[in-house]
PDB file of C-alpha atoms in Angstrom:
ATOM      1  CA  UNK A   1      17.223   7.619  19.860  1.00 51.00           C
ATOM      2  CA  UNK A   2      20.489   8.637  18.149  1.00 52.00           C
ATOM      3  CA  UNK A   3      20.062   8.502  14.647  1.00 66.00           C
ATOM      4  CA  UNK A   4      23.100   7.582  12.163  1.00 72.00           C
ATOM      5  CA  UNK A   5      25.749   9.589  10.146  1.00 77.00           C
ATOM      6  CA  UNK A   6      23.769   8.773   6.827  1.00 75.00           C
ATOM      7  CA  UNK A   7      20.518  10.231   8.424  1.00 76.00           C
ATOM      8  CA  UNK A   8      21.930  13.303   9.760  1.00 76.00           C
ATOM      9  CA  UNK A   9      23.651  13.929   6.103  1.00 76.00           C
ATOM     10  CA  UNK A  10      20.084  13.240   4.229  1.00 74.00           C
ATOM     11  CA  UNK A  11      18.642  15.849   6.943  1.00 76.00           C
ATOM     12  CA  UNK A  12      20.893  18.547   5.815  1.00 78.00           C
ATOM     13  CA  UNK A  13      19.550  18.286   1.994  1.00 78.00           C
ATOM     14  CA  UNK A  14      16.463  19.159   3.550  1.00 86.00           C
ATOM     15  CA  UNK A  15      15.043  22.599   4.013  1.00 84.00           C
ATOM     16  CA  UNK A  16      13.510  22.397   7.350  1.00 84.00           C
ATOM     17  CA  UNK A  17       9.858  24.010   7.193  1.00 86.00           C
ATOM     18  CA  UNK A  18       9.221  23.890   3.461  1.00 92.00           C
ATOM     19  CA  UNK A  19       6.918  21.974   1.610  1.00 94.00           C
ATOM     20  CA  UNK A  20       8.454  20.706  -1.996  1.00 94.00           C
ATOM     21  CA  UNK A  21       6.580  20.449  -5.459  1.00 94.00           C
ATOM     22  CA  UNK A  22       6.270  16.801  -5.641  1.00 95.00           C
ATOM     23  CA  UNK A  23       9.077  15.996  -8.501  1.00 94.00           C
ATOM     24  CA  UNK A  24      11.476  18.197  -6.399  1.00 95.00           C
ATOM     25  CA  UNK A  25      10.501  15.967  -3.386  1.00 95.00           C
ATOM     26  CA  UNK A  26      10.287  12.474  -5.200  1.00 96.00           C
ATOM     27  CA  UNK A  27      14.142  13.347  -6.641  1.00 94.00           C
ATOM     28  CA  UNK A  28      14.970  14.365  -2.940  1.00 94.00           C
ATOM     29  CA  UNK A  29      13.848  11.160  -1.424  1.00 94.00           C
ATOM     30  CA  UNK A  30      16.159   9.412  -4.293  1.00 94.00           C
ATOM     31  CA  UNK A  31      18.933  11.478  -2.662  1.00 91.00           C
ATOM     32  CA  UNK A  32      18.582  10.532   1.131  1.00 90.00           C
ATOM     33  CA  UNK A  33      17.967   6.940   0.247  1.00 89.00           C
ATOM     34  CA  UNK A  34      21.787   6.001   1.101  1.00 88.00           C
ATOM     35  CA  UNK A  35      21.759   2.339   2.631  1.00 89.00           C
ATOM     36  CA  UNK A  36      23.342  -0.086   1.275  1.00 92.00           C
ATOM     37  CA  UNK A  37      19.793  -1.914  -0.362  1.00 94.00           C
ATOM     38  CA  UNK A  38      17.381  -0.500  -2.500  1.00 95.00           C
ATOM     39  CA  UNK A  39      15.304   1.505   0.236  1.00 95.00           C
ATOM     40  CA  UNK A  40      11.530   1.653  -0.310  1.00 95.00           C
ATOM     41  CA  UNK A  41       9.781   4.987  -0.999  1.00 97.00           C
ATOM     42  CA  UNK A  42       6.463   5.439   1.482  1.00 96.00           C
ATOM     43  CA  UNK A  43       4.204   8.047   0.805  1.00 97.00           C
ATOM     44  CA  UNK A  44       2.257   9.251   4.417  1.00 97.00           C
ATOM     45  CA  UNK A  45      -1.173  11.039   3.774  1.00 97.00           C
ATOM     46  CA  UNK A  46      -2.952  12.831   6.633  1.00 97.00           C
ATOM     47  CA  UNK A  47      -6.083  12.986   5.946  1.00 96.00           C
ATOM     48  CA  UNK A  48      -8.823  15.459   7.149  1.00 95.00           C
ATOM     49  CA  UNK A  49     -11.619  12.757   7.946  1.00 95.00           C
ATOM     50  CA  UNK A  50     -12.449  10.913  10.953  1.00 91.00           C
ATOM     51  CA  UNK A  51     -12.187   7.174  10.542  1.00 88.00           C
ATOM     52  CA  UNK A  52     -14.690   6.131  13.219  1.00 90.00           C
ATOM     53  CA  UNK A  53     -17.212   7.017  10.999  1.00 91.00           C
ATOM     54  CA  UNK A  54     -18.605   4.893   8.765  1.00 89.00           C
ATOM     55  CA  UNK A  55     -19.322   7.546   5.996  1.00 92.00           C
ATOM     56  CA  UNK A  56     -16.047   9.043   6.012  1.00 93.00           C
ATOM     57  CA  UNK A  57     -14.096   5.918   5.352  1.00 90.00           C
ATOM     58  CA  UNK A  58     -11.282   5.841   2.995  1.00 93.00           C
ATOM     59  CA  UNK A  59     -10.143   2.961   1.216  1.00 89.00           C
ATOM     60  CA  UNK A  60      -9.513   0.952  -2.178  1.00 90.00           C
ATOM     61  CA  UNK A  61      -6.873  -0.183  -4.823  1.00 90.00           C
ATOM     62  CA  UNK A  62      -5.085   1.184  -7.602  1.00 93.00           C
ATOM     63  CA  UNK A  63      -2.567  -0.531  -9.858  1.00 92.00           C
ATOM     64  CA  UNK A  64       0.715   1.654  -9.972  1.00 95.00           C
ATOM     65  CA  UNK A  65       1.603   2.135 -13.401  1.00 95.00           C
ATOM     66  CA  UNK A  66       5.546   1.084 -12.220  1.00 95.00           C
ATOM     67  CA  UNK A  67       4.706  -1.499  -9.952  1.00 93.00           C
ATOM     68  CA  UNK A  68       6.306  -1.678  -6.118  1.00 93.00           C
ATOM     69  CA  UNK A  69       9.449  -2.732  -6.964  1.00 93.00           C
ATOM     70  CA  UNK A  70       8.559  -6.038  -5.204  1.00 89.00           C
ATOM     71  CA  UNK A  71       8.067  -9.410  -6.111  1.00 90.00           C
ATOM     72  CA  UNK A  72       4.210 -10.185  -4.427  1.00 92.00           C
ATOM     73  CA  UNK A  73       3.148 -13.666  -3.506  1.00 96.00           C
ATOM     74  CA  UNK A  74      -0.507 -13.951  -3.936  1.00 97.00           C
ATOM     75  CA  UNK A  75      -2.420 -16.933  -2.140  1.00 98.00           C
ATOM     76  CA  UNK A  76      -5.847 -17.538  -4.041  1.00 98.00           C
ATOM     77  CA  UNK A  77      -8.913 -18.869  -2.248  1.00 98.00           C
ATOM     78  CA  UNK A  78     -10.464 -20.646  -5.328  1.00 97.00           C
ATOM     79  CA  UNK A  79     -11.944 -24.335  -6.062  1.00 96.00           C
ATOM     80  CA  UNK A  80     -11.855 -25.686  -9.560  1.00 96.00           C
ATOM     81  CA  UNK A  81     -11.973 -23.787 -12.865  1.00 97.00           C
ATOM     82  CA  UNK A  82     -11.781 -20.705 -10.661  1.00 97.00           C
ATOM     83  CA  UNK A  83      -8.165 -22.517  -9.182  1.00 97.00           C
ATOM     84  CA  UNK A  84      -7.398 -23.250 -12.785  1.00 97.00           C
ATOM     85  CA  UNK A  85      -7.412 -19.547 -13.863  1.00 97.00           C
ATOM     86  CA  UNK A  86      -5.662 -18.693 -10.993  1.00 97.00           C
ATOM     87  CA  UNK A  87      -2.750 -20.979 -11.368  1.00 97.00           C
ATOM     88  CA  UNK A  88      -3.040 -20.022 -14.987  1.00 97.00           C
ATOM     89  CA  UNK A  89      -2.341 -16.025 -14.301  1.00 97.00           C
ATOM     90  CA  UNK A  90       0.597 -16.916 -11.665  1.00 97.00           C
ATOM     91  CA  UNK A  91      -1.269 -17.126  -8.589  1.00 97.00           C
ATOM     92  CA  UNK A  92       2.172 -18.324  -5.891  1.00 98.00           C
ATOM     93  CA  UNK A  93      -0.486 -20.793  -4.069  1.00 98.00           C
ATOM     94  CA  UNK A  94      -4.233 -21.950  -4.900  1.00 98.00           C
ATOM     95  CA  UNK A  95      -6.402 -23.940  -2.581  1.00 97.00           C
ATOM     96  CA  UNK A  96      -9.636 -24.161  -0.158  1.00 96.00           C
ATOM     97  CA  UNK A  97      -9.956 -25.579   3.488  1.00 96.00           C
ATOM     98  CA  UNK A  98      -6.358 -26.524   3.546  1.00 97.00           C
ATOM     99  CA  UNK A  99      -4.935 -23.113   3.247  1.00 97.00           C
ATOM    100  CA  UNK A 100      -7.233 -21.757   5.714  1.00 96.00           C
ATOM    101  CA  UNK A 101      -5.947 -24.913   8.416  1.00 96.00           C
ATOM    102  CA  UNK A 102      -2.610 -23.890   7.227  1.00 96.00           C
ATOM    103  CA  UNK A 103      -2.912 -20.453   8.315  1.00 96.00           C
ATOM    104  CA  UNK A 104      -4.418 -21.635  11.213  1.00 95.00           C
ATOM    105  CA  UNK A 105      -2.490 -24.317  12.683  1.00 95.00           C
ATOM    106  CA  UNK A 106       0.835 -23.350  11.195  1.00 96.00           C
ATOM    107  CA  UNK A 107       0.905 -19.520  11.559  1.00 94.00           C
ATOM    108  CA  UNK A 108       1.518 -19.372   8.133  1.00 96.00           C
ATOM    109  CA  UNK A 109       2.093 -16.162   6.243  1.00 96.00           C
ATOM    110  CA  UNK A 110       4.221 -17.005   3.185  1.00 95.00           C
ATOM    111  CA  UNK A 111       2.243 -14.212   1.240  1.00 96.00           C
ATOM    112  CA  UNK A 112       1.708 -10.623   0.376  1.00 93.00           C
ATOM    113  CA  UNK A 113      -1.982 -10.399  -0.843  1.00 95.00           C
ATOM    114  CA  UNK A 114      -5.234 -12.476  -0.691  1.00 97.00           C
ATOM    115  CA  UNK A 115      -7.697 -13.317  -3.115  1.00 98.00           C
ATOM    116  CA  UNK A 116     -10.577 -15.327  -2.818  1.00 98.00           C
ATOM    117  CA  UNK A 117     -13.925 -16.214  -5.199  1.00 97.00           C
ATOM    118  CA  UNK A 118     -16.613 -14.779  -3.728  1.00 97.00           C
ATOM    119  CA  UNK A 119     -17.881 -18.482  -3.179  1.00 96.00           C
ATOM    120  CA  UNK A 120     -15.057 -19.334  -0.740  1.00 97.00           C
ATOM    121  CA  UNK A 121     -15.682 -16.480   2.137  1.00 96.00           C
ATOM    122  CA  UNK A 122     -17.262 -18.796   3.841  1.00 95.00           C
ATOM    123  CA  UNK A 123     -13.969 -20.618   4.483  1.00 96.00           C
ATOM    124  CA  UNK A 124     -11.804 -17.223   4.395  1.00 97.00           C
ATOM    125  CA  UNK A 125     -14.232 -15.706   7.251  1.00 95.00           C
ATOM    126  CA  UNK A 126     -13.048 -18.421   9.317  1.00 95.00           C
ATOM    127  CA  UNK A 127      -9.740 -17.140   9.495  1.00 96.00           C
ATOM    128  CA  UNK A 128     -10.988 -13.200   9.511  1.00 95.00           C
ATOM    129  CA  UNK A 129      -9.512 -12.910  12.645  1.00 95.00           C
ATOM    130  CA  UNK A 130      -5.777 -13.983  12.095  1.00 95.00           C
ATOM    131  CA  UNK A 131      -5.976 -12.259   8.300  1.00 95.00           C
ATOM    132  CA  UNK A 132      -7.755  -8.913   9.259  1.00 92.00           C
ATOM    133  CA  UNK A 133      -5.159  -7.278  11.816  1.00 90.00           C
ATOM    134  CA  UNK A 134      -2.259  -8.124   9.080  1.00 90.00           C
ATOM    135  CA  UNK A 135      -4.370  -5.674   6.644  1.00 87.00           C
ATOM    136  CA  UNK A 136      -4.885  -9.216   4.339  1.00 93.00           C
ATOM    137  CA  UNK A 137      -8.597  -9.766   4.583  1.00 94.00           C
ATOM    138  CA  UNK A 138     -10.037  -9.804   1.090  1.00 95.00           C
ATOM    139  CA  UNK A 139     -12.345  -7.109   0.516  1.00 91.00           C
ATOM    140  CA  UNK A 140     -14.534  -6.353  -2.805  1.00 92.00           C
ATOM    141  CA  UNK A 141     -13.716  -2.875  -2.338  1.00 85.00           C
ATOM    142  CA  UNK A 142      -9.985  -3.444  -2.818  1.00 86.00           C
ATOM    143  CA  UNK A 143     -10.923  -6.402  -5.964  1.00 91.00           C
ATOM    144  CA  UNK A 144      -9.809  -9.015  -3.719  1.00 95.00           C
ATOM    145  CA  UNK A 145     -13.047 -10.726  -3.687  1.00 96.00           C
ATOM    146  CA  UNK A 146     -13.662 -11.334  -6.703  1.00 96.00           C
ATOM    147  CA  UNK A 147     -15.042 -14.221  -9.565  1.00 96.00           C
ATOM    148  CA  UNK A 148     -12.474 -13.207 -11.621  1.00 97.00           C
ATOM    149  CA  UNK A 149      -9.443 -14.133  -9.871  1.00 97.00           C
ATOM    150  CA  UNK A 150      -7.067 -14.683 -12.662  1.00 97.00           C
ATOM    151  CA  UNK A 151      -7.715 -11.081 -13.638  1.00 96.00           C
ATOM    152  CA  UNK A 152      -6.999  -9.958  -9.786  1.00 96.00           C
ATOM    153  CA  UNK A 153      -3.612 -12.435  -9.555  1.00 97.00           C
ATOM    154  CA  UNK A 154      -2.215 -10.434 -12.923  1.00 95.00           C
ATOM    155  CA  UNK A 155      -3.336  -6.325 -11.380  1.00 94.00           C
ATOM    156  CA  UNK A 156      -1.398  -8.024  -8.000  1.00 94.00           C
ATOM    157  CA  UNK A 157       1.620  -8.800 -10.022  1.00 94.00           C
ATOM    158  CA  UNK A 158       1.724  -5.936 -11.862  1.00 92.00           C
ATOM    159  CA  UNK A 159       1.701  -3.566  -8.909  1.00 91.00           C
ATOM    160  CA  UNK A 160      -1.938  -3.069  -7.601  1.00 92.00           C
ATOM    161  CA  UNK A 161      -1.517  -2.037  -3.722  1.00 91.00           C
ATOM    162  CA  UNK A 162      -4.258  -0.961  -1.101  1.00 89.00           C
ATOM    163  CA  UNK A 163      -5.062   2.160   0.432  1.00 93.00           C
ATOM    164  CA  UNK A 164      -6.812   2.550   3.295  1.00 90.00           C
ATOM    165  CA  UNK A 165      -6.841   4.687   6.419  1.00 91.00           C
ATOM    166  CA  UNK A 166      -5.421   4.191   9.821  1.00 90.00           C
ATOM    167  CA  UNK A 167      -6.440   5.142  13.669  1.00 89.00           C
ATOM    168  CA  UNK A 168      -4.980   8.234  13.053  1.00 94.00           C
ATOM    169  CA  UNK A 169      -6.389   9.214   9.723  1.00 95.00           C
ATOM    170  CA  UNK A 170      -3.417   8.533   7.905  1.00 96.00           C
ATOM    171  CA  UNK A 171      -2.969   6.415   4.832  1.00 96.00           C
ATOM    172  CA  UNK A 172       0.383   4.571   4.431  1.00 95.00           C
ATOM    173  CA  UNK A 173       1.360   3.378   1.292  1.00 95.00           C
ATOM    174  CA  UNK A 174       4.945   2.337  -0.526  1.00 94.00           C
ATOM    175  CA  UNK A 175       5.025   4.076  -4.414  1.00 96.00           C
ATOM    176  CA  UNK A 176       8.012   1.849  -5.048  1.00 96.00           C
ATOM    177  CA  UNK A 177      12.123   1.897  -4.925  1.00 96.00           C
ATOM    178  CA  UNK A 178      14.538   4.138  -4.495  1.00 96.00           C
ATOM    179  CA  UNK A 179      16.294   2.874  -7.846  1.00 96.00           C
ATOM    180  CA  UNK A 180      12.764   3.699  -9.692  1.00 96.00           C
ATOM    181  CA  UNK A 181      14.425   7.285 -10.113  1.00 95.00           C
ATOM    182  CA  UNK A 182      11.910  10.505  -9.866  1.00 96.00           C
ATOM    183  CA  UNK A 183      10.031  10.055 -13.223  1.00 97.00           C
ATOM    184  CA  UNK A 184       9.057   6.540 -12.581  1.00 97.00           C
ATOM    185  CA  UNK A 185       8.134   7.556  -8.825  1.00 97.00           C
ATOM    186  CA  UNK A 186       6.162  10.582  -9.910  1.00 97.00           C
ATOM    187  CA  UNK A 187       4.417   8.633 -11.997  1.00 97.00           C
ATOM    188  CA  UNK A 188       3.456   5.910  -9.203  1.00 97.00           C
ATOM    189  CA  UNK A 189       2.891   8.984  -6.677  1.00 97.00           C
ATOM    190  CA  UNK A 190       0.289  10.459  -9.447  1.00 96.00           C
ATOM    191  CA  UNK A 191      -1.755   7.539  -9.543  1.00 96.00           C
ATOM    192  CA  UNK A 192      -1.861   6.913  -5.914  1.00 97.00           C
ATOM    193  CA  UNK A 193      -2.634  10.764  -4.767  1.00 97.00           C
ATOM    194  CA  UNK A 194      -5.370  10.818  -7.837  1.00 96.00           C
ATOM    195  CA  UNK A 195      -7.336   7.559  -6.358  1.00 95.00           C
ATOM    196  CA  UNK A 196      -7.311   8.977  -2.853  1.00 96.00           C
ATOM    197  CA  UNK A 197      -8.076  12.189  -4.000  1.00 95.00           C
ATOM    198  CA  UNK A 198     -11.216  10.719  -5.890  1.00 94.00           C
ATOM    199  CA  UNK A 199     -11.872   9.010  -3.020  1.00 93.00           C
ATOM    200  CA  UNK A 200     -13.089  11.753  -0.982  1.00 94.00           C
ATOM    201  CA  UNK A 201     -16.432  10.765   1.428  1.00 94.00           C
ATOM    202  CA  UNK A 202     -19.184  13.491   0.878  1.00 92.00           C
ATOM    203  CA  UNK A 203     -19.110  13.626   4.343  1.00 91.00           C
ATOM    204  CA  UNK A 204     -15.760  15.257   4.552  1.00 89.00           C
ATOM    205  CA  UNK A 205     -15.585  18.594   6.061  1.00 87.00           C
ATOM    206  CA  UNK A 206     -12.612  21.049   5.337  1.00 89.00           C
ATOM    207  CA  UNK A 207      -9.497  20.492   4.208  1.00 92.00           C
ATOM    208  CA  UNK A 208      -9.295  16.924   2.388  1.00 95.00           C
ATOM    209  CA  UNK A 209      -5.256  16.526   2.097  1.00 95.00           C
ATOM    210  CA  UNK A 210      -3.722  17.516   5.797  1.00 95.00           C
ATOM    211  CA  UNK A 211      -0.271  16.566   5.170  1.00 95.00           C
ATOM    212  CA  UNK A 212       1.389  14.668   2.174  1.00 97.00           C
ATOM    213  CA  UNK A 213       5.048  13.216   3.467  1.00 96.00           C
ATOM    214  CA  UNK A 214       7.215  10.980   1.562  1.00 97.00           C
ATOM    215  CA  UNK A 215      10.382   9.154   2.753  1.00 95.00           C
ATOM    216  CA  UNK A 216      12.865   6.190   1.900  1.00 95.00           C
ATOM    217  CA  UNK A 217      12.846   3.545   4.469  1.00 93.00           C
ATOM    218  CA  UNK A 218      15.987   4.706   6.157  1.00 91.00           C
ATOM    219  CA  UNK A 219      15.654   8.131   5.184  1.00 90.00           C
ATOM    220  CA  UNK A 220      13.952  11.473   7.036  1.00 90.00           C
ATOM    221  CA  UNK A 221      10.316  12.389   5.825  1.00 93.00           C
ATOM    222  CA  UNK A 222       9.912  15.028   2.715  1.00 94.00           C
ATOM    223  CA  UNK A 223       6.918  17.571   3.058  1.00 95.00           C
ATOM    224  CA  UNK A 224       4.568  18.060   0.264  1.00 96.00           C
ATOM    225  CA  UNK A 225       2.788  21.202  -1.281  1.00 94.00           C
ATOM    226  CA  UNK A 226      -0.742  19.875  -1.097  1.00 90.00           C
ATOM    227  CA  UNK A 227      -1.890  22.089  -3.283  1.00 88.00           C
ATOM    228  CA  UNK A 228       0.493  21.603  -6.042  1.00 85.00           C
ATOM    229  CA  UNK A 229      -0.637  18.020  -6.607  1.00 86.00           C
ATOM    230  CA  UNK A 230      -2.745  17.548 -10.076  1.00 72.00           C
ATOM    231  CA  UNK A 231      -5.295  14.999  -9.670  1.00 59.00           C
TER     232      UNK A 231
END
């Protein structure tokens, strides 16, 4: 696939082989964001584990101390004072059985993260299957299963996003906009690299942090100097 004038220009800022400090690479990826909306800043992390195995599983949540840069729409799964709280903290839509039948019957997906009490799994199981492949099955790893689901709507507004490993060992996250500017993105990157970092299974053999990549949604992928990230 061809790619477009903009791309090729970003590629040429690049120095092809080398791996950046991250600052030098967060203000590059500022640079090669050139479309014409504010382009999303990913941050790709190979990781030297093998995800089949239970014991070297990678996952969790950590509130970015910018935020995404997005507006998230949080559906709570919460009955009563629980629902109350929720509504209370700015949860976008709060209900029981009907949301899961809504889901269900209408293919609905109106939403960006999932919280339930950890009273109501019993209904939210019964939609595992449609919410689990969209990465949107609560978890109490991640805080989304929680009794205190006021306090999990406001960390979701604020910026809270999940981390958690693919097929291929790789964890895929966005540390916010283009617009954010390096300082705000380092910042955001810090945070994110530190909780994965901490998050390193026992059973991990070698080295931990295979490749770190970041790139702007229309823009080419920056290498990162592993071993100049402070934790």
């Amino acid at each position: 696939m061809k790619k477009g004038k903009k791309y090729q220009e970003s590629v040429k800022l690049i120095e092809k082989g080398k791996l950046y400090d991250p600052s030098e690479a967060l203000d590059l990826v500022c640079k090669t964001a050139t479309a014409k909306f504010d382009e999303t800043v990913e941050l790709h992390v190979k990781l030297g584990v093998d995800s089949r195995h239970a014991d070297q599983q990678v996952r969790g949540a950590v509130v970015l101390p910018n935020g995404t840069g997005k507006d998230v729409k949080v559906l709570v799964f919460a009955r009563d004072d629980k629902a109350e709280a929720a509504k209370a903290a700015g949860a976008d839509y709060v209900g029981a059985e009907e949301m899961a039948q809504k889901i269900q019957s209408e293919n609905w997906f109106d939403f960006d993260v999932v919280i339930a009490s950890p009273d109501m799994m019993g209904v939210v199981g019964r939609i595992g299957r449609i919410l689990g492949p969209k990465g949107l099955m609560p978890n109490p790893k991640a805080g989304t299963v929680t009794p205190d689901v006021a306090k999990a709507v406001e960390e979701a507004k604020a910026g809270k996003i999940e981390y958690r490993l693919d097929k291929a060992n790789i964890i895929h996250c966005p540390i916010g906009k283009a617009s954010f500017g390096e300082a705000k993105l380092s910042e955001n990157f810090k945070a994110l690299m530190g909780a994965i970092i901490k998050a390193k299974p026992a059973a991990a053999k070698g080295q931990y942090l295979r490749s770190v990549t970041v790139a702007s949604t229309m823009g080419p992928g920056i290498k990162i100097n592993g071993t100049k990230i402070d934790a």
